[in-house]
Coordinates of N, CA and C in Angstrom, one line a residue:
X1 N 135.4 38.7 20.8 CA 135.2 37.5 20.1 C 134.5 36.5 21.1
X2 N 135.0 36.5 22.1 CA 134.3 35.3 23.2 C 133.3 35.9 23.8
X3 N 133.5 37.6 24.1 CA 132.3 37.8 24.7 C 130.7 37.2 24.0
X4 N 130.7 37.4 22.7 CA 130.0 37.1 21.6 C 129.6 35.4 21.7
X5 N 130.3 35.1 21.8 CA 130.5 33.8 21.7 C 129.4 33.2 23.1
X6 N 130.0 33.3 24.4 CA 129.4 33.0 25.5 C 128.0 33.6 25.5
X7 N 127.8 35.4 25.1 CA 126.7 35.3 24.7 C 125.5 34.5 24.2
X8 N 125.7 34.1 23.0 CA 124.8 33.4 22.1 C 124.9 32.1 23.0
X9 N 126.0 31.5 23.5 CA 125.9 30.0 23.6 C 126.1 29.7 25.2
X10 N 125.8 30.7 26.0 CA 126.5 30.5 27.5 C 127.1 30.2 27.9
X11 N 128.7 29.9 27.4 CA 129.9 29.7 27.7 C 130.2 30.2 28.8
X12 N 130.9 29.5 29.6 CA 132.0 29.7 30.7 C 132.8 30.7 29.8
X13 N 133.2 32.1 30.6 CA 134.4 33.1 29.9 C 135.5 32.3 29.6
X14 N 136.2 31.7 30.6 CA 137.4 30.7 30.5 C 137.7 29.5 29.5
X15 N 136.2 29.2 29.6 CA 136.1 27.9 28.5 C 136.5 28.3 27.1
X16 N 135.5 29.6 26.7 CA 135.4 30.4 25.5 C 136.8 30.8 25.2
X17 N 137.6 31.7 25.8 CA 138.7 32.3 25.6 C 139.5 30.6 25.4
X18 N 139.6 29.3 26.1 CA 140.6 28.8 25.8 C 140.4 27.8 24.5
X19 N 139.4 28.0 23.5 CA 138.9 27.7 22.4 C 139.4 28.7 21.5
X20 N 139.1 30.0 21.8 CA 139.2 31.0 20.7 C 140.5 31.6 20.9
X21 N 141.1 31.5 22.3 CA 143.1 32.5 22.0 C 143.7 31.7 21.1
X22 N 144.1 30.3 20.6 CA 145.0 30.2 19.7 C 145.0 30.4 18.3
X23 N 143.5 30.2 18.1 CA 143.1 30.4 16.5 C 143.1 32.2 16.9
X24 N 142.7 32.7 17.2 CA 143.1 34.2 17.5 C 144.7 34.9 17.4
X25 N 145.3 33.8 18.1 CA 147.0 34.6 18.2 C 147.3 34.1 17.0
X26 N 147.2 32.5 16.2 CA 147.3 32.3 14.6 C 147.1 33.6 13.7
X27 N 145.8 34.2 14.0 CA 145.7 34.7 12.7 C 146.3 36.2 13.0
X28 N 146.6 36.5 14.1 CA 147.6 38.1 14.5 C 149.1 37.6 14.2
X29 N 149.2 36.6 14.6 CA 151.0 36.7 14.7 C 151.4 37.2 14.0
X30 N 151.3 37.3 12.4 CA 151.9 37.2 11.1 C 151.7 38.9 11.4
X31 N 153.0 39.9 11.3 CA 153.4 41.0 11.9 C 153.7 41.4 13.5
X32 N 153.2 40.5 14.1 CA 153.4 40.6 15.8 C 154.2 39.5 16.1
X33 N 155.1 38.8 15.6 CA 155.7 37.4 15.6 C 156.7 37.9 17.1
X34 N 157.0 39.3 16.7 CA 157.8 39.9 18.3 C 157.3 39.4 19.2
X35 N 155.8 39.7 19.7 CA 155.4 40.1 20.8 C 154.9 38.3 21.2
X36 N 154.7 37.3 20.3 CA 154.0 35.9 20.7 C 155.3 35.2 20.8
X37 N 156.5 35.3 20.2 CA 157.7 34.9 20.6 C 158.3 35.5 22.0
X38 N 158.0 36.7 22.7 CA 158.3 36.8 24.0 C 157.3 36.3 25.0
X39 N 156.3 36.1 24.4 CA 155.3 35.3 25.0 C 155.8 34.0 25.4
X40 N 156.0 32.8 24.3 CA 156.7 31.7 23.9 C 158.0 32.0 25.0
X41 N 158.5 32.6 25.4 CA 159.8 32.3 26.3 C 159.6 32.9 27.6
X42 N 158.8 33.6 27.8 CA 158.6 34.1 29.0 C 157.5 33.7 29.9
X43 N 156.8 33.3 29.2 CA 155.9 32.4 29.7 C 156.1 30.6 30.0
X44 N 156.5 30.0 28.7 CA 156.3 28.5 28.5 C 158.2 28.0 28.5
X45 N 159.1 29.2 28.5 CA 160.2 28.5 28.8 C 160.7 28.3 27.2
X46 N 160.0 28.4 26.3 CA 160.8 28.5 25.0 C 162.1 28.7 24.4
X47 N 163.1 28.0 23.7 CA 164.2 28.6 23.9 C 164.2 29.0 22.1
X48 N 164.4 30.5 22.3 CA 164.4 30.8 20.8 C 165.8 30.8 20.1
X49 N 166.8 29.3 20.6 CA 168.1 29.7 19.7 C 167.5 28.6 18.7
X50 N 168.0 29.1 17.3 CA 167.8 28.2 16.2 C 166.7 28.8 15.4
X51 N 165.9 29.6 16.0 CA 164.4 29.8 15.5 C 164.4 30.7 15.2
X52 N 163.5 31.2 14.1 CA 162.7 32.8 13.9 C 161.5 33.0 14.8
X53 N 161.5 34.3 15.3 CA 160.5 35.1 16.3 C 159.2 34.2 16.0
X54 N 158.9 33.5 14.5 CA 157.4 33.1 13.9 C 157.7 31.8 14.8
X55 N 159.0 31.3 14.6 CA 158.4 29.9 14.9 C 158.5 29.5 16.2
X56 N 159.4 30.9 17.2 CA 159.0 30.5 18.5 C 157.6 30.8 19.1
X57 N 156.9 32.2 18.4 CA 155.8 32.7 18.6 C 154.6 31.2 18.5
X58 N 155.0 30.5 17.3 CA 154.3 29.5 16.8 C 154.2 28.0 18.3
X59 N 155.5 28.0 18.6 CA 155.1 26.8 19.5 C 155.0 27.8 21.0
X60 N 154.9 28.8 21.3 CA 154.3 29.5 22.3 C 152.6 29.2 22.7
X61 N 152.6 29.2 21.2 CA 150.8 28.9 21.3 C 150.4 27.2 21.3
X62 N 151.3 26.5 20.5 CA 151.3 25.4 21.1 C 151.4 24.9 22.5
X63 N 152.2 25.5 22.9 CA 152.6 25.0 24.5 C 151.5 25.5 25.1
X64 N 150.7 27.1 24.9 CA 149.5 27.2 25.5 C 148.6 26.5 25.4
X65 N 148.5 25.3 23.8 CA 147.0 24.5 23.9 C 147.6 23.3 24.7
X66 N 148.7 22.9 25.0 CA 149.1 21.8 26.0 C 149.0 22.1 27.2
X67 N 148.8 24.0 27.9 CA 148.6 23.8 29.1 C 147.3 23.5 29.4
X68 N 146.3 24.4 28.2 CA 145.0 24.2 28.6 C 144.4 22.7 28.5
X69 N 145.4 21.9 27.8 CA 144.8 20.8 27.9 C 145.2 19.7 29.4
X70 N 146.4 20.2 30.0 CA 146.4 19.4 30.8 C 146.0 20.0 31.7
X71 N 145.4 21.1 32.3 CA 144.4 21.7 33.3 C 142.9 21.7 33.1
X72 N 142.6 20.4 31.8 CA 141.5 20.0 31.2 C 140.2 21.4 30.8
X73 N 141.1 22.3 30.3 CA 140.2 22.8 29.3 C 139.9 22.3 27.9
X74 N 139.1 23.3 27.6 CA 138.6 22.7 26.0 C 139.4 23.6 24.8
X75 N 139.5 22.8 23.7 CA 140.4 23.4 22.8 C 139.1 23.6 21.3
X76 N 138.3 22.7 21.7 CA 137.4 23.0 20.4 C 135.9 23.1 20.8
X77 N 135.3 23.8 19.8 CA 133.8 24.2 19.9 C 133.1 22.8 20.2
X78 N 133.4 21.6 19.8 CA 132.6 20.4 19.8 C 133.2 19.8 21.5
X79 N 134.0 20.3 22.1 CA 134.2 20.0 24.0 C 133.2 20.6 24.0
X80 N 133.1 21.6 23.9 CA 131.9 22.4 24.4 C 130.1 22.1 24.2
X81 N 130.2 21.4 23.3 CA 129.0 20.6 22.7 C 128.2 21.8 21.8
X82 N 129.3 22.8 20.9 CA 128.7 23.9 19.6 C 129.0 23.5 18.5
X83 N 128.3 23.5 17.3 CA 128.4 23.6 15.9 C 127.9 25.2 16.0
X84 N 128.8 25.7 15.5 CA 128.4 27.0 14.5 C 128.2 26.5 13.4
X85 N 127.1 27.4 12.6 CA 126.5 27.4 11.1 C 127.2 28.5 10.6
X86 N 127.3 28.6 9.3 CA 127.4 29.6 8.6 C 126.9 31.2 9.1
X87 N 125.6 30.8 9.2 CA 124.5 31.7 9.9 C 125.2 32.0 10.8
X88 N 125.4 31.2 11.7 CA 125.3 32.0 13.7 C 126.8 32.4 13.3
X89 N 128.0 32.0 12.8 CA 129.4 32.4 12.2 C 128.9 34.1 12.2
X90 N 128.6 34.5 10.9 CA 127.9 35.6 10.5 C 127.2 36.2 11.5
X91 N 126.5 35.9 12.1 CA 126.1 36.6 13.2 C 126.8 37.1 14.2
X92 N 127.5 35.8 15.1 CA 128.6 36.3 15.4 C 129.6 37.5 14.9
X93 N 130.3 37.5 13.8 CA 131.1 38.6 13.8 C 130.3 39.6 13.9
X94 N 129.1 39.9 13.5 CA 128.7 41.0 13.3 C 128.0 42.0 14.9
X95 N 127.8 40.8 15.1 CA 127.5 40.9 16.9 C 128.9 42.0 17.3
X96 N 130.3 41.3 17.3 CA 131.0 41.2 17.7 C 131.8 42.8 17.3
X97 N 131.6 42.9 15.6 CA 132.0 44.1 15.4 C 130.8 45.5 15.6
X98 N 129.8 45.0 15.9 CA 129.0 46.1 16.2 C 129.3 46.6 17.4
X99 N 129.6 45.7 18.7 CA 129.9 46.2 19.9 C 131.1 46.7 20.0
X100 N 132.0 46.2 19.3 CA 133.3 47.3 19.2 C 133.4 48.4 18.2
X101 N 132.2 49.0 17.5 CA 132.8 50.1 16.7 C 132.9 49.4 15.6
X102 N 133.3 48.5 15.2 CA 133.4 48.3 13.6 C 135.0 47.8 13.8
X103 N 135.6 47.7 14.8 CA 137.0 47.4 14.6 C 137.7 47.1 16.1
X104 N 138.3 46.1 16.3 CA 139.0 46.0 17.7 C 140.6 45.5 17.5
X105 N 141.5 45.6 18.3 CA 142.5 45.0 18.4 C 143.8 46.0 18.7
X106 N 144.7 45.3 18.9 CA 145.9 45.7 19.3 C 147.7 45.5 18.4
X107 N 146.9 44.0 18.6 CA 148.5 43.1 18.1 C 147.8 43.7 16.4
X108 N 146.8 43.7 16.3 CA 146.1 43.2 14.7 C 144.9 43.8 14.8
X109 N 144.7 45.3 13.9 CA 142.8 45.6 13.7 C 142.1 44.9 13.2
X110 N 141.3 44.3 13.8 CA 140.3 43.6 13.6 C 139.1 43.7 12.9
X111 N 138.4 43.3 11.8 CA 137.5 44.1 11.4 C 136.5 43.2 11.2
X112 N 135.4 43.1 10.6 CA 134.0 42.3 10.7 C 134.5 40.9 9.7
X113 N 135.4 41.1 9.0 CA 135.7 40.1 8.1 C 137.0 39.3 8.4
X114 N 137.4 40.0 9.4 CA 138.5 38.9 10.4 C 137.8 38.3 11.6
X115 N 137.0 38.9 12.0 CA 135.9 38.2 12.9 C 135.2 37.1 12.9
X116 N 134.8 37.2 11.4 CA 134.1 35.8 10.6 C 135.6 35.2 10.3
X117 N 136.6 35.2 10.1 CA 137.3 34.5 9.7 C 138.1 33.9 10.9
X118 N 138.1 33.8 11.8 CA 138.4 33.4 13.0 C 137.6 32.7 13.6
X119 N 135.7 33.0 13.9 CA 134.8 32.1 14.1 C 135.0 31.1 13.0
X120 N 135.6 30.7 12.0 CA 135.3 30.1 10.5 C 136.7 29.2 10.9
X121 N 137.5 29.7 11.9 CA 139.0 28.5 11.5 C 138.6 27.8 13.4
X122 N 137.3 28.4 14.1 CA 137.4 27.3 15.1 C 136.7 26.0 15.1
X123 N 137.7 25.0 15.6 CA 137.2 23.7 15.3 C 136.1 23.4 16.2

């Protein structure tokens, strides 16, 4: 997704990735809530009493856009000075799923229409 991304628009890899992991872990968590909730505690100190796996997984990723924001990364395509169109959206995924096979992922298979749908939820 970022490689694609930096491609088209010559993003810093770092810059790109810290725009695109949250809207990315969003749209996987939902089945992987395990794996972003041991994230959430093992990383950012989370304390998962009280909570379901979702909703520690959920401020896991929050705490991640608070780190990137206070080590002054960018959280949205407009830091970066991008509008995606519909078009270059579209493009993008298809970029994206052509270089992987038609399908990538781990937490979540990813397919050309989760690709567009991920380019489509960044701000």
């Amino acid at each position: 997704l970022e490689h694609e991304l930096s491609g088209m628009f010559d993003v810093i890899h770092a810059e790109g990735l810290s725009v695109i992991w949250p809207q990315w872990a969003r749209y996987v968590i939902d089945g992987t809530a395990d794996r972003f909730s041991r994230f959430a505690v093992n990383v950012f100190g989370v304390s998962p009493e009280g909570k379901s796996e979702m909703e520690t997984g959920l401020e896991g990723i929050r705490k991640f856009e608070e780190f990137m924001t206070e080590i002054g990364m960018p959280l949205t395509l407009s830091e970066l000075g991008i509008t995606l169109t519909e078009d270059s959206k579209k493009e993008l995924a298809e970029r994206c799923a052509k270089s992987t096979g038609g399908k990538k992922g781990s937490a979540k298979i990813l397919f050309e229409k989760d690709m567009l749908n991920i380019y489509d939820s960044l701000k």
